[in-house]
XYZ file of C-alpha atoms in Angstrom:
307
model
C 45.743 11.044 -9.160
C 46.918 13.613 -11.759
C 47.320 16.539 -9.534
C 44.346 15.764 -7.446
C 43.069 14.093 -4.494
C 40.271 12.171 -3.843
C 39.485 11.221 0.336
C 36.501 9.001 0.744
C 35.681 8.546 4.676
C 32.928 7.137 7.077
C 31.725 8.446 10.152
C 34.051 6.762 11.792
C 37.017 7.785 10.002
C 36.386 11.668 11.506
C 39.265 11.691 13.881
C 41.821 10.694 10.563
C 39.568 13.607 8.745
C 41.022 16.352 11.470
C 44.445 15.441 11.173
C 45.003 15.149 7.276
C 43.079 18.439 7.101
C 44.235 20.211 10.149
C 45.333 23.207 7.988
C 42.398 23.427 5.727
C 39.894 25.265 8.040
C 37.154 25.771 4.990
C 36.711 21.685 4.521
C 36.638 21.036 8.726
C 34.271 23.620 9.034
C 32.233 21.948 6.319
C 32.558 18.974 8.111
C 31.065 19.958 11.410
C 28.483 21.845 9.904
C 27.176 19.085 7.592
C 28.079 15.562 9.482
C 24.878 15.236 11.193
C 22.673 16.673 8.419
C 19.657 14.929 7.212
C 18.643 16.602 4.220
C 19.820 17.924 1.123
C 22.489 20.609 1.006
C 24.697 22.952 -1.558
C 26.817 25.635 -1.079
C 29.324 27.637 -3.171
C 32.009 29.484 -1.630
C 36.086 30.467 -1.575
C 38.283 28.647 0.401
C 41.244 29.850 2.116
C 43.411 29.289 -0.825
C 40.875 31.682 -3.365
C 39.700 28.802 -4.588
C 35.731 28.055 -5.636
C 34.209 25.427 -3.411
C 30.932 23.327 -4.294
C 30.316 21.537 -0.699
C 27.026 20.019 0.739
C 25.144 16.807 1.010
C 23.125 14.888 -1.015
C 20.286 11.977 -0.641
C 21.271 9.195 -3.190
C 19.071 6.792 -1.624
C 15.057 6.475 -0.310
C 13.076 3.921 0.606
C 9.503 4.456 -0.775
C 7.947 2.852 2.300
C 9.857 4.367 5.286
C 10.614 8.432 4.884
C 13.775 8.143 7.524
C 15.345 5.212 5.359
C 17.382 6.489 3.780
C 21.135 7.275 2.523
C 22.748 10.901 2.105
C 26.403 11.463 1.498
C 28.356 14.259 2.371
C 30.891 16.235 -0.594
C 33.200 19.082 -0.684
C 34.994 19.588 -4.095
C 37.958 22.297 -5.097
C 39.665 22.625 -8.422
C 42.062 19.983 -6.501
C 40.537 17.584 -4.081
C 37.329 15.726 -3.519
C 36.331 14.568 -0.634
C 33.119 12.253 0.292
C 31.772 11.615 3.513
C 29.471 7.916 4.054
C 29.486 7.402 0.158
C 28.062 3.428 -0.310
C 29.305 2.263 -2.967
C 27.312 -0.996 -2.595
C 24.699 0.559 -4.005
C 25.920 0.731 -7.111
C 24.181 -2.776 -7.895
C 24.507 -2.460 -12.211
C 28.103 -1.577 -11.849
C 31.124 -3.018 -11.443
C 32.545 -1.040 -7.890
C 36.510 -1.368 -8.682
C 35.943 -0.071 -12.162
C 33.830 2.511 -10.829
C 36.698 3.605 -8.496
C 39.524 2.791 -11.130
C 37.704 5.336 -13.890
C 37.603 8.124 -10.978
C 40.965 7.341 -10.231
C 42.100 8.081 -13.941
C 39.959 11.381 -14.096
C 41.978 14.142 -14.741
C 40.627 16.660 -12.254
C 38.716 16.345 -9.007
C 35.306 17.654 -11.218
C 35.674 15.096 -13.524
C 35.919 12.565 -10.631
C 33.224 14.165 -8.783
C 30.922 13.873 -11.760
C 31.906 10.011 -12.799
C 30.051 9.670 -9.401
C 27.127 11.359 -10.232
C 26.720 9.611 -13.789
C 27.047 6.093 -11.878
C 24.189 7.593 -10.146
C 22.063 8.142 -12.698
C 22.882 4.978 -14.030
C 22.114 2.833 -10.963
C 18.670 5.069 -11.214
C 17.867 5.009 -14.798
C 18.167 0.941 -14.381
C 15.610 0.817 -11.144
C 13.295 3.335 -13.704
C 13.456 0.383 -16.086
C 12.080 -1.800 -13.646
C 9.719 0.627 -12.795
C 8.688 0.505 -16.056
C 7.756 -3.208 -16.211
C 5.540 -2.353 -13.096
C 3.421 -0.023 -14.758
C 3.009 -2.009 -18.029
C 1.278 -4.502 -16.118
C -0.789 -1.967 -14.071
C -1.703 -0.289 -17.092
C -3.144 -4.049 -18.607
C -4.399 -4.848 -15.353
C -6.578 -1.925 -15.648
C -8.176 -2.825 -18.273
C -8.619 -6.895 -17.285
C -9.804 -6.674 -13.438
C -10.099 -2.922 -12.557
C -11.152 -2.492 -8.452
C -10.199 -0.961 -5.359
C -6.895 -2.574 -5.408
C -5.689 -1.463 -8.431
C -6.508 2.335 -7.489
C -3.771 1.610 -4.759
C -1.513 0.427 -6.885
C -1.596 3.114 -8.880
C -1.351 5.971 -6.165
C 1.548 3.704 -4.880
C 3.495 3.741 -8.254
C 2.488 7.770 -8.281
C 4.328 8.151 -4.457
C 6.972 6.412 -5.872
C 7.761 9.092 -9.068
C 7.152 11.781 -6.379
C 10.450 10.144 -4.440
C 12.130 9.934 -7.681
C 11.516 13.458 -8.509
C 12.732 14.522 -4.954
C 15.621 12.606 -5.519
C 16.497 14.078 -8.897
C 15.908 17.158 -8.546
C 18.858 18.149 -6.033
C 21.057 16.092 -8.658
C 20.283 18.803 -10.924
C 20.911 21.800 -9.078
C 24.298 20.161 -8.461
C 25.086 19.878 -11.751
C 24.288 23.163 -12.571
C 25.797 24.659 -9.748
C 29.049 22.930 -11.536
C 28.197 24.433 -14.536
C 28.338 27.640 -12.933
C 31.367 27.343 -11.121
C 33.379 25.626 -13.477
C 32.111 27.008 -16.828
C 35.499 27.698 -18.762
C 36.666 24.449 -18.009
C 33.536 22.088 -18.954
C 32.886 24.300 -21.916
C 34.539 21.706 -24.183
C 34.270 18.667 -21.322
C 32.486 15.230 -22.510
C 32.056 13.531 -19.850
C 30.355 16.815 -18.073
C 27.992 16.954 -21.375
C 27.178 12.985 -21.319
C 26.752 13.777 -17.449
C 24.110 16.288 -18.456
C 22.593 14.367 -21.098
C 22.026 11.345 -18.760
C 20.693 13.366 -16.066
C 18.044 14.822 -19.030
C 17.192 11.481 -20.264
C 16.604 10.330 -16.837
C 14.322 13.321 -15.867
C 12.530 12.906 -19.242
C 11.466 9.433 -18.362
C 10.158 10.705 -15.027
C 8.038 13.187 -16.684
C 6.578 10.553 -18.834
C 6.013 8.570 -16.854
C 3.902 11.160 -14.363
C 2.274 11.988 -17.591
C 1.300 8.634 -18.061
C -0.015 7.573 -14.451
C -1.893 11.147 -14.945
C -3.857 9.894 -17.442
C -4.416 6.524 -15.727
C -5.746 8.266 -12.871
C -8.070 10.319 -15.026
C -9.525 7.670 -17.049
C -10.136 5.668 -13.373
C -11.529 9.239 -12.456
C -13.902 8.904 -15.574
C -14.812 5.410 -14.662
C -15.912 5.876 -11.028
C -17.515 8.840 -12.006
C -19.932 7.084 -15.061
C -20.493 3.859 -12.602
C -21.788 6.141 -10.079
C -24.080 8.387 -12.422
C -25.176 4.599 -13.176
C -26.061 3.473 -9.827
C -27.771 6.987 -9.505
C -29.590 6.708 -12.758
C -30.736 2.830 -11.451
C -31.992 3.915 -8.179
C -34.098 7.208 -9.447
C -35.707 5.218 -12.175
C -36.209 1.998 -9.752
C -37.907 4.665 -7.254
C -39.721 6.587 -10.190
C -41.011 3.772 -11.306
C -42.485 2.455 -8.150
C -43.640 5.948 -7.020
C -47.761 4.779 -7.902
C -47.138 1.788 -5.930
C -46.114 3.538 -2.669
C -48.518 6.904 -3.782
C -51.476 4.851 -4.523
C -51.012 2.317 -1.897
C -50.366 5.811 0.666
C -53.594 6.662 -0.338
C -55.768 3.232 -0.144
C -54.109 2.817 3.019
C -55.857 5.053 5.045
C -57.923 4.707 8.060
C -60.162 7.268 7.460
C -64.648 6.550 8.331
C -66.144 7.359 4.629
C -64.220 5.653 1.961
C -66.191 4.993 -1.124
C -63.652 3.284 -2.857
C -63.844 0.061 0.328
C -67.501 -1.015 -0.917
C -67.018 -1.112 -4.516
C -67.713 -4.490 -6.155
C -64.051 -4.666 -8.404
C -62.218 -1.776 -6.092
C -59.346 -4.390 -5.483
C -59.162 -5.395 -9.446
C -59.109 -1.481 -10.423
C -56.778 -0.504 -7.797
C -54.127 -2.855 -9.189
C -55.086 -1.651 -13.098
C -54.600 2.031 -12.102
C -51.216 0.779 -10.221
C -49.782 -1.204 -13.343
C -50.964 1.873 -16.006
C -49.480 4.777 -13.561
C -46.220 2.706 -13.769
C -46.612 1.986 -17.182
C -47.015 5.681 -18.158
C -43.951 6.703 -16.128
C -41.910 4.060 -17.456
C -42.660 5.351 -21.363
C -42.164 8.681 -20.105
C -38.709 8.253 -19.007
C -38.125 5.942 -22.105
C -39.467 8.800 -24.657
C -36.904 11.684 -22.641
C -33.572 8.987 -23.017
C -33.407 8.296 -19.240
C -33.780 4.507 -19.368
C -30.924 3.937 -22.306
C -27.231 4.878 -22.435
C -26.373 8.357 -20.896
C -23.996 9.158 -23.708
C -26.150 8.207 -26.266
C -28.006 10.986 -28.108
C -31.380 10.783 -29.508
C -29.575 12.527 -33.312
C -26.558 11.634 -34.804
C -23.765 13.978 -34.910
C -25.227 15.301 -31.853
C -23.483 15.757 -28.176
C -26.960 17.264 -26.251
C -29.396 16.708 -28.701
């Protein structure tokens, strides 16, 4: 393909790997080294030729639900071959797989192939982001219509699930920049390494936004909990200030003691309950005079935050 070769394999294809690369000790030793690796990888080097080498592995797919489901692919690219270990091209649901393969085919150099791969990528992801999208319009309504316990976990959820994005990104992006800085002269004028770029910014900018976003959704339910509580604090202390004669008074008139005046007065029972209802009284327009029975944000003067 235009001077270049592109060699996609399995794990089981290994044995074919060793003998159509028998002589190239740099991309068997990559091989070995990387075949049972579980986690992203990048290295730059010179191969035996003097050539630069970007090799490593990359996770292209997570599960949000399951941390070892997952898919990683392994890559070693020169200035004249590619090669891609347990790529899945069935993942590529938004895109059509033979002209995926027949536009890498037609690339001019093994870079350009290499990144045609990565901007299917970012397509595949930027079209699950839309979806995402949808999800969190409806949380954000939701929200606002039937706000509870449940929807606190669906928000958290949709959080978990930018953190996975992120993680997923952000190794895409050292790639691409690791690129950059081996192939520099030649992508100086390149458009399909600049769209690559571009893409890979638009997708990261949606990510950000949308962290931003479920930031602020978490702080307003952050706001929420924390007035309802003051509420059902405020409630209870007034509920128990108000009632404090009750349980004082009837503390007092309860006792058991030998000499109590109070048991052999004519209307004891009838002033007891007067002294009761005025004590409550007088703490109820005492709290109502200081603001503590109204709205807590509402202040006493206009213009006023304390006042």
């Amino acid at each position: 393909m235009n001077n270049w070769k592109w060699y996609l394999y399995t794990k089981d294809d290994i044995d074919q790997f060793e003998i159509e690369h028998q002589q190239n000790k740099s991309s068997r030793d990559w091989l070995n080294d990387n075949i049972q690796n579980k986690s992203n990888i990048l290295e730059i080097e010179k191969n035996e030729q003097d050539q630069d080498v970007i090799k490593g592995s990359l996770v292209y797919e997570q599960q949000f639900n399951d941390q070892h489901d997952q898919k990683i692919f392994h890559f070693y690219l020169s200035q004249d071959q590619l090669i891609t270990v347990n790529l899945d091209f069935s993942i590529f649901t938004h895109s059509s797989e033979e002209l995926m393969e027949k536009h890498i085919r037609h690339a001019k150099t093994a870079v350009d192939g290499f990144l045609l791969i990565i901007r299917e990528l970012l397509r595949e992801y930027l079209c699950r982001i839309d979806e995402f999208e949808g999800e969190l319009r409806e949380l954000i309504w939701d929200i606002h219509e039937k706000n509870n316990t449940n929807i606190l976990e669906r928000i958290y959820k949709r959080r978990h699930e930018l953190l996975v994005w992120n993680n997923l990104l952000i190794p895409i992006k050292e790639l691409v920049m690791a690129i950059d800085e081996v192939y520099f002269d030649e992508l100086e004028s390149n458009k399909l390494f600049t769209r690559t770029q571009k893409r890979l910014k638009r997708t990261l900018y949606l990510i950000n936004e949308y962290e931003a976003e479920l930031d602020s959704i978490i702080n307003l339910e952050e706001v929420v909990s924390s007035h309802r509580g003051n509420e059902i604090m405020k409630t209870l202390t007034v509920m128990t200030a108000i009632f404090t004669p009750i349980m004082a008074w009837g503390a007092l008139w309860g006792m058991n003691f030998k000499f109590m005046p109070e048991l052999e007065w004519k209307y004891g029972y009838l002033m007891s309950i007067i002294i009761i209802i005025v004590s409550m009284i007088a703490i109820y327009m005492y709290l109502k005079m200081k603001g503590w029975m109204g709205d807590l944000l509402k202040s006493k003067k206009k213009g006023t935050f304390f006042k």
